[in-house]
Coordinates of C-alpha atoms and ligand atoms in Angstrom, one line a residue:
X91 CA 0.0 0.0 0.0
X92 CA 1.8 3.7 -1.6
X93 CA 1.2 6.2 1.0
X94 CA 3.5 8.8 -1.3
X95 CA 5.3 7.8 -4.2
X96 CA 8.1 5.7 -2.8
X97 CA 6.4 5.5 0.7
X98 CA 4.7 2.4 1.4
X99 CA 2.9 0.9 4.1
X100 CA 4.4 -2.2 5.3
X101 CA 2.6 -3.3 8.2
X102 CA 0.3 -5.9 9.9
X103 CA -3.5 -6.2 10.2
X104 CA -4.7 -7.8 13.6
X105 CA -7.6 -8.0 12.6
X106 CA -8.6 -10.4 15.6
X107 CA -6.9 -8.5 18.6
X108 CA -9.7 -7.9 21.0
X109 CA -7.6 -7.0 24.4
X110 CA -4.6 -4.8 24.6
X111 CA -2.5 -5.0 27.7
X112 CA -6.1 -4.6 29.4
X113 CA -7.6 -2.0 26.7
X114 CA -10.7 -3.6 24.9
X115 CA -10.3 -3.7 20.7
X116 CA -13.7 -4.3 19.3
X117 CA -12.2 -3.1 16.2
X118 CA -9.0 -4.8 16.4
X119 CA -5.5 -3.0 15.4
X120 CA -2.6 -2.3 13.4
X121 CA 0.8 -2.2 13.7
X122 CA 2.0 0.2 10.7
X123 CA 5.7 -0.4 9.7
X124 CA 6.7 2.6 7.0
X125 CA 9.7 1.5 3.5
X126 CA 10.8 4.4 2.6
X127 CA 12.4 3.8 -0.8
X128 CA 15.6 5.9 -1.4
X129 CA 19.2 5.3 -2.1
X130 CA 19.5 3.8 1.5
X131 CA 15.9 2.3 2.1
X132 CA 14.7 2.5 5.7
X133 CA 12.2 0.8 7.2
X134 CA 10.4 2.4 10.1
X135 CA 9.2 0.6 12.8
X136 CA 8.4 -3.0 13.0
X137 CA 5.2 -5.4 14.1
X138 CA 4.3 -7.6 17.0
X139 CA 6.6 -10.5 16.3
X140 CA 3.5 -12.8 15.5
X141 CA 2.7 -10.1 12.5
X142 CA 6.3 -11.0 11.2
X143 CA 5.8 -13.3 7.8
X144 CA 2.7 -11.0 6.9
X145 CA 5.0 -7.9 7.0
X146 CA 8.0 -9.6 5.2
X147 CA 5.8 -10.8 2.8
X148 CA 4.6 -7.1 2.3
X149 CA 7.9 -5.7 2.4
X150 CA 9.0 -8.1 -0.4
X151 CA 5.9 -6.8 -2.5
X152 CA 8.3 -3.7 -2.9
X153 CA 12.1 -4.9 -2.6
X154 CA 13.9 -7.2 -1.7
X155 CA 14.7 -7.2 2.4
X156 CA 18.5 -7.3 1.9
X157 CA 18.6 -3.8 0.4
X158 CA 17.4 -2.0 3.6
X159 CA 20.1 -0.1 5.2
X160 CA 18.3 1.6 8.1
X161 CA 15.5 0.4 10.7
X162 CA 14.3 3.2 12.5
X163 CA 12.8 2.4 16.0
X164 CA 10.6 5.0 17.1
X165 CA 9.3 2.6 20.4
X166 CA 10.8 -0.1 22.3
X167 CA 8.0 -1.2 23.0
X168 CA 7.2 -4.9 21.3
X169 CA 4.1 -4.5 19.0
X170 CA 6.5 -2.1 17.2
X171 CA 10.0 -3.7 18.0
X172 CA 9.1 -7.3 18.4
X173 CA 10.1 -8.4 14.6
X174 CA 13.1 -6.2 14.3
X175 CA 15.1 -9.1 15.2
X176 CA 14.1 -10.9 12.5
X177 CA 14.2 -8.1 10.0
X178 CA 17.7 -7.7 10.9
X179 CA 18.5 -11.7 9.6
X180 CA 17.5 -10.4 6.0
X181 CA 19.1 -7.1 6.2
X182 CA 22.6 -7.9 8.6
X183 CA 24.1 -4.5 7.7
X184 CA 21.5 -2.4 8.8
X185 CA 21.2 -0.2 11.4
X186 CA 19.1 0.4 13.9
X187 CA 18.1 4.0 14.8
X188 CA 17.0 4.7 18.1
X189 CA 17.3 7.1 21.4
X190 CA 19.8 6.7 23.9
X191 CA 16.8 5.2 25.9
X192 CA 15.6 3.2 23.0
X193 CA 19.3 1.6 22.4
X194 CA 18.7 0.8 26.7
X195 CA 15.7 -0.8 26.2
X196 CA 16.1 -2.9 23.0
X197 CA 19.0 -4.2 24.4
X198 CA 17.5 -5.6 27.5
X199 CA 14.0 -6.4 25.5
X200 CA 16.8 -9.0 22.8
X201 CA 19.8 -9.2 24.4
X202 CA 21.1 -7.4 21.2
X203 CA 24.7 -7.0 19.2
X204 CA 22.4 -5.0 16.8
X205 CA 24.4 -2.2 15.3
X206 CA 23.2 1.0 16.7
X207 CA 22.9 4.9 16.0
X208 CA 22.1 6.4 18.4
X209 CA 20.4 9.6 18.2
X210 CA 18.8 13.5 20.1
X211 CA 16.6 16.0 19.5
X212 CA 17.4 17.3 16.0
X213 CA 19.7 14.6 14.6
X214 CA 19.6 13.6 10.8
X215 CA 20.1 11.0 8.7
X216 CA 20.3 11.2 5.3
X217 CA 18.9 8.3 3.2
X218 CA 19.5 9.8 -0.6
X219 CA 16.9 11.8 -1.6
X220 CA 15.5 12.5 1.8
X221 CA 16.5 13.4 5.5
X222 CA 14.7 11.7 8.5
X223 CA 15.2 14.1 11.4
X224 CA 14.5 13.3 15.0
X225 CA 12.5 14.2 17.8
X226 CA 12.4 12.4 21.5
X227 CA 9.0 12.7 23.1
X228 CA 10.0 10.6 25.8
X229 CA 6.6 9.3 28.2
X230 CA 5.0 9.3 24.6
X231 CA 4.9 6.6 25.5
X232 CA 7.3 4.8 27.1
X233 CA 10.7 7.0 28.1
X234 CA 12.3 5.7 24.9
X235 CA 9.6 7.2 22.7
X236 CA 10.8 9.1 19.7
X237 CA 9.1 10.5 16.3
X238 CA 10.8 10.6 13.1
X239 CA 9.9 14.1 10.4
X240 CA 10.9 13.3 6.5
X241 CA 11.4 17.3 5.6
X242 CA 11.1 16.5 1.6
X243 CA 8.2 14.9 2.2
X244 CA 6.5 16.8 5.4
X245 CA 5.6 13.8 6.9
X246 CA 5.5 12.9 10.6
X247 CA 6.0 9.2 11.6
X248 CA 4.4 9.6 14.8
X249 CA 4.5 6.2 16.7
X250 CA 2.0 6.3 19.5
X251 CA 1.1 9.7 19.0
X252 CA -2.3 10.3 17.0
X253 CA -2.8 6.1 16.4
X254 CA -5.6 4.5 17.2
X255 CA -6.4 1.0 17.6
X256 CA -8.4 0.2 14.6
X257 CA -8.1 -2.9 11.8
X258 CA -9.7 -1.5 8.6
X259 CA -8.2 -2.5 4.7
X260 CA -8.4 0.9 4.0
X261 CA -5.1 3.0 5.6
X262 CA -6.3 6.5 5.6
X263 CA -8.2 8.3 8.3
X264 CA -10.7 9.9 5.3
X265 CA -11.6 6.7 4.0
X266 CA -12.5 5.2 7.1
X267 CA -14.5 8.1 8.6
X268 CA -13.1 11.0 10.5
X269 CA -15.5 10.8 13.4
X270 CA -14.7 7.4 14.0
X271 CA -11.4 7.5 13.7
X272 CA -11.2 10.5 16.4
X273 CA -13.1 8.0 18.6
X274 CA -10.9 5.6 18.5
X275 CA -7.8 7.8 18.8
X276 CA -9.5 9.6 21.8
X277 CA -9.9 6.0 23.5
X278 CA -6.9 5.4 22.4
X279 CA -5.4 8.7 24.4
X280 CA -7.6 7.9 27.6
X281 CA -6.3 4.5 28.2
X282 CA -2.7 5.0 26.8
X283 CA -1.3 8.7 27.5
X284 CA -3.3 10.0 30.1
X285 CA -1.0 10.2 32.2
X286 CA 1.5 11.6 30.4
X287 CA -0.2 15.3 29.6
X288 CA 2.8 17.7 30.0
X289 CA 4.9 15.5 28.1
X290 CA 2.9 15.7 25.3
X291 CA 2.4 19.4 25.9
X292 CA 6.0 20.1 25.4
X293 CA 5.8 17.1 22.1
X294 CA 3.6 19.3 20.9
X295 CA 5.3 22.6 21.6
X296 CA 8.6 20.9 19.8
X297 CA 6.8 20.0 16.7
X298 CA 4.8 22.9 15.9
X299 CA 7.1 24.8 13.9
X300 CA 7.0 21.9 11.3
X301 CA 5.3 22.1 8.2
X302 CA 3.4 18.6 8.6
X303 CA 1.3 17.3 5.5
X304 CA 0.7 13.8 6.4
X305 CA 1.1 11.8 9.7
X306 CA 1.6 8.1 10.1
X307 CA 0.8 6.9 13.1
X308 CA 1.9 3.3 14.6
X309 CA -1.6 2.1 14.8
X310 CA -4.7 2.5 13.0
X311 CA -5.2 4.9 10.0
X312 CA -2.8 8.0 8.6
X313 CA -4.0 11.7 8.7
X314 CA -3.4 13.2 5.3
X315 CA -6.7 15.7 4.9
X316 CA -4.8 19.0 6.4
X317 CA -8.7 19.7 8.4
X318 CA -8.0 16.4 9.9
X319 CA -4.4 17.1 11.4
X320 CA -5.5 20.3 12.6
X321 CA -8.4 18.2 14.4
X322 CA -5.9 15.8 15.7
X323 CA -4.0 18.2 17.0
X324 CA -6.7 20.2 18.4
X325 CA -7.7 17.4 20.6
X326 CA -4.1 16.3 21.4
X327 CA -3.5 19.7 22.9
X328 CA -7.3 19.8 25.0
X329 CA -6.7 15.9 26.3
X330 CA -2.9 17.0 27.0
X331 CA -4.2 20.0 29.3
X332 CA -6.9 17.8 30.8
X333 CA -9.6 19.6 29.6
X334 CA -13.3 18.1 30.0
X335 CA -17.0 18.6 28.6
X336 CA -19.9 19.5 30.3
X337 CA -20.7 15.9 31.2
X338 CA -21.2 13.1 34.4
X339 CA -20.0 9.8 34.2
X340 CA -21.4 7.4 36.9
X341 CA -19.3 4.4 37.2
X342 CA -20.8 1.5 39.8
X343 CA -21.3 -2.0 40.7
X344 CA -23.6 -3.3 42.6
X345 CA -24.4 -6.7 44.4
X346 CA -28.4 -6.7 45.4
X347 CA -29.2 -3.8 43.4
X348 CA -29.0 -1.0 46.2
X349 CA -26.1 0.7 44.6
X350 CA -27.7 0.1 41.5
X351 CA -31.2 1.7 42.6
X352 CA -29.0 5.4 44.1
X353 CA -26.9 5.3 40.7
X354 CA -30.3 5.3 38.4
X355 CA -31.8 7.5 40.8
X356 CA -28.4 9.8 40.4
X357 CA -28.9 9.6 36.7
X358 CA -32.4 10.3 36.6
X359 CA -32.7 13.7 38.4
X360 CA -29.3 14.6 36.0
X361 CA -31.4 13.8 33.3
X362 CA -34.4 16.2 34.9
X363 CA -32.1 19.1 34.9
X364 CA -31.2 18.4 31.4
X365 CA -27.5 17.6 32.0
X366 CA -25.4 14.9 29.8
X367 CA -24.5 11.7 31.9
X368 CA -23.8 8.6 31.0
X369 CA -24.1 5.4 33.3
X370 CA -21.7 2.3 33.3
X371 CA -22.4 -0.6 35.6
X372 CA -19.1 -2.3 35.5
X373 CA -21.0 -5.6 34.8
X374 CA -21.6 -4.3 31.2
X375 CA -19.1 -2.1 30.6
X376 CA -15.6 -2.5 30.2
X377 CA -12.9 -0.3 32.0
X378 CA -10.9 0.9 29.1
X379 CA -14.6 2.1 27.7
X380 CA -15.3 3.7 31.2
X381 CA -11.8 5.2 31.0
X382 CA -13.0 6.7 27.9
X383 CA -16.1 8.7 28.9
X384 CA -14.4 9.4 32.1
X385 CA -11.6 11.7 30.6
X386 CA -14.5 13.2 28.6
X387 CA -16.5 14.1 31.5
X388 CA -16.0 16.9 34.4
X389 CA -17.5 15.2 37.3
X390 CA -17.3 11.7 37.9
X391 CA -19.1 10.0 40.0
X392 CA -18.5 6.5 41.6
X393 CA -20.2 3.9 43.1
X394 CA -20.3 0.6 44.7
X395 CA -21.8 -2.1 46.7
X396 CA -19.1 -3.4 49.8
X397 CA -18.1 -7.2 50.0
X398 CA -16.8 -7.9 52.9
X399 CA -15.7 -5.0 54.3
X400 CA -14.1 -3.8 50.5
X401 CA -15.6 -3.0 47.0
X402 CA -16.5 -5.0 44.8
X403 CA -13.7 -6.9 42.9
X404 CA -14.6 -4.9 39.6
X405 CA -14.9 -1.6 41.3
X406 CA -11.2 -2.6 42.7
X407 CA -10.2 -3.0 39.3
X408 CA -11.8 0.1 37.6
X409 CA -9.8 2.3 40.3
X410 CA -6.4 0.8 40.1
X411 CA -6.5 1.4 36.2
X412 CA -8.3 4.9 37.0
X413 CA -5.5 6.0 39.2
X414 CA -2.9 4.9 36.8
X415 CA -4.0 6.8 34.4
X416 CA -5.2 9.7 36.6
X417 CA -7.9 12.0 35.0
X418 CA -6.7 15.5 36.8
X419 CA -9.0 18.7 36.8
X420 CA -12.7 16.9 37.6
X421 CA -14.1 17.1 40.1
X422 CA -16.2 13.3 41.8
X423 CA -18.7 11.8 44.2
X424 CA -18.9 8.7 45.4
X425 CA -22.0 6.4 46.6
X426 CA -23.0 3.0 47.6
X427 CA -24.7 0.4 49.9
X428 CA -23.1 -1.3 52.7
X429 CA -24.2 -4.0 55.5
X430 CA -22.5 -3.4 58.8
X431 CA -19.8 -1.3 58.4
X432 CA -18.8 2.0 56.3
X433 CA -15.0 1.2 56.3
X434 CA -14.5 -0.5 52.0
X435 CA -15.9 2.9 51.3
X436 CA -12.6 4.6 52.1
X437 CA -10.8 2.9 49.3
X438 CA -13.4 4.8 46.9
X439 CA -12.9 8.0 48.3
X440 CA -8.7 7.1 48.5
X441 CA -9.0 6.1 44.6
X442 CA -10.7 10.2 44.4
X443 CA -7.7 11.5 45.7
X444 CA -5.2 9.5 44.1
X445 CA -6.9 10.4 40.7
X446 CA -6.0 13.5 40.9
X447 CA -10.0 13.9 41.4
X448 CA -11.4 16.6 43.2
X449 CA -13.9 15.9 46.1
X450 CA -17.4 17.5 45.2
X451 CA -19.0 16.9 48.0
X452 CA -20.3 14.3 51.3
X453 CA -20.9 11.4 50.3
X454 CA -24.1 9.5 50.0
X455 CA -24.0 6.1 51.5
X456 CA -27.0 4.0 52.7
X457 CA -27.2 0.9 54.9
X458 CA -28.9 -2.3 53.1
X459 CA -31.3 -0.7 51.0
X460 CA -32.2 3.0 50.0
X461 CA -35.0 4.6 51.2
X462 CA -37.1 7.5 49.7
X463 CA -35.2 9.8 52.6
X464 CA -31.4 8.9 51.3
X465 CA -32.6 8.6 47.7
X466 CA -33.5 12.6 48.1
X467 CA -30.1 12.9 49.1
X468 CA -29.2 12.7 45.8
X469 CA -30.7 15.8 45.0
X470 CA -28.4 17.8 46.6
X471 CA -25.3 15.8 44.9
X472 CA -27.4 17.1 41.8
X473 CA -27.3 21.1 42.6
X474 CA -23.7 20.5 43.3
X475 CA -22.8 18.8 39.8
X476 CA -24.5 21.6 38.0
X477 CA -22.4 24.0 40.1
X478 CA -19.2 22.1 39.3
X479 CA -20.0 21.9 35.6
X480 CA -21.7 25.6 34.8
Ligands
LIG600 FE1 2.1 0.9 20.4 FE2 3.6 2.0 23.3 O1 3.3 0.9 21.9

């Protein structure tokens, strides 16, 4: 597939990938490796070592293996460096471009004698015809984390930055649909660089004086429509400053459907008051999906039934992957039913804090099952939401 003449994507479809290290793929992924055809052909990032024969096999579709001279590796991470080994048995001579970082990781990830180059912000290589120049965004993703800029061609080779997880036979962003790709690449941003907002700040800062025409991505679909890389980049720089719509998201789980009863209740009188809330029991929803409409919304709200003196195992879950990824500048509640004793509910209001979640107000919890008295309590949560979010 000819991205630009001499450009070709050489990548693999996983068309049947339906969990990412604990991020849900209804739609599957890619892993895009980049040829470059030039005087010294490069080959920019590789695939998950079980995508290996389909991207040889593609790569071969263009030239023969032995003629590449450089492998660029954006990523240590292995669904991008996990068939550079095997590359390298084709193309011996080659070398392998990387950060400092990256040449640390790689090594310990293979064990490698790999001929290196290292490279810093603003290095070059010159490949005939074109220059690849480099940028470290290191904590986009991993420490390692660099992008690669082809000047001739004003093309970004972006890694993590802008993908999305999304198997499709077509390869650009237009094709596909731009407002589901910018779904996807807006889960993809909740549950993968969160955390990592003033890093991509200052990513963003670094590459904004470069004229950018197309962007490849390692996963999903390439932006080439110049509307659609100022969207991207639009929403890169509101996720990276933690900015939120007017939105709730109630997150709960519940085990006799008393947690249940005060988060419907919770989302009916939001509904009354004409506010947009959504409402996840964690029995239905996944967290990586939760994760999602959290970052979107500005208060969150959180619920659960206690089991023996904790939350419920899911709700346990949820929070540990919430405070990993920690959704700053909202503002939360939490709620729930309990038996004999209040204590589980600390880890709730604990997971608030360590969020980087904002305390809104008391919270509501009721012994065994609501009544019409504790249910009304709820309507004060509600006057403080629609503070918090007008
Ligand atoms: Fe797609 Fe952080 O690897």
């Amino acid at each position: 597939m000819m991205i630009k003449k001499d450009i070709y994507w050489t990548g693999y479809i996983d068309w049947a990938l339906r969990n990412f290290h604990g991020y849900s793929t209804p739609s599957g992924s890619t892993y895009n490796a980049y040829l470059l055809l030039d005087e010294k052909p490069t080959l920019i990032d590789t695939v998950k070592r079980y995508g290996y024969e389909e991207m040889l096999y593609n790569i071969r579709e263009v030239i023969d293996p032995s003629k590449i001279r450089y492998i660029i590796s954006n990523h240590t991470e292995m669904d991008h460096s996990g068939s550079i080994g095997k590359m390298l048995e084709h193309c011996p001579g080659a070398e392998v471009v990387c950060s400092a970082k990256g040449e640390e990781g790689l090594k310990k990830h293979f064990g490698s004698d790999w001929k290196f180059k290292v490279v810093t912000t603003g290095d070059s290589i010159s490949i005939g015809k074109r220059t690849l120049k480099f940028f470290p965004v290191p904590m986009v993703h991993w420490p390692d984390s660099m992008v690669t800029y082809c000047p001739q061609e004003k093309i970004l080779f972006s890694n993590d930055a802008f993908g999305q997880h999304h198997a499709s036979s077509e390869r650009f962003a237009d094709e596909v649909g731009i407002e589901t790709v910018c779904k996807e690449a807006e889960k993809y941003y909740a549950n993968i660089v969160l955390p990592y907002g003033s890093q991509v700040v200052k990513a963003l800062e670094a590459l904004q004086s470069l004229p950018i025409e197309t962007i490849c991505p390692s996963h999903g679909l390439v932006w080439r429509r110049a509307e659609d890389i100022k969207r991207i980049i639009a929403l890169y720089t509101q996720w990276a400053q933690y900015q939120s719509e007017p939105r709730v998201a109630i997150v709960y789980d519940t085990m006799w459907h008393s947690s249940e009863k005060m988060a419907l209740r919770l989302c009916q009188l939001l509904e009354k008051d004409g506010l947009a809330v959504k409402l996840m029991s964690l029995q239905a929803v996944h967290i990586s999906d939760a994760m999602t409409e959290v970052m979107r919304s500005r208060v969150i709200c959180i619920g659960s039934a206690i089991l023996n003196n904790k939350i419920l195992p899911s709700m346990g879950a949820f929070l540990t992957y919430m405070k990993g990824l920690k959704p700053k500048n909202r503002s939360g509640f939490t709620f729930g039913s309990y038996g004999w004793s209040q204590i589980g509910f600390k880890e709730l209001e604990d997971a608030l804090h360590e969020s980087g979640i904002t305390k809104l107000c008391d919270s509501v919890y009721s012994n065994w099952v609501p009544d019409e008295g504790e249910l009304k309590r709820l309507e004060e949560v509600v006057i403080k939401i629609k503070q918090a979010i007008l």
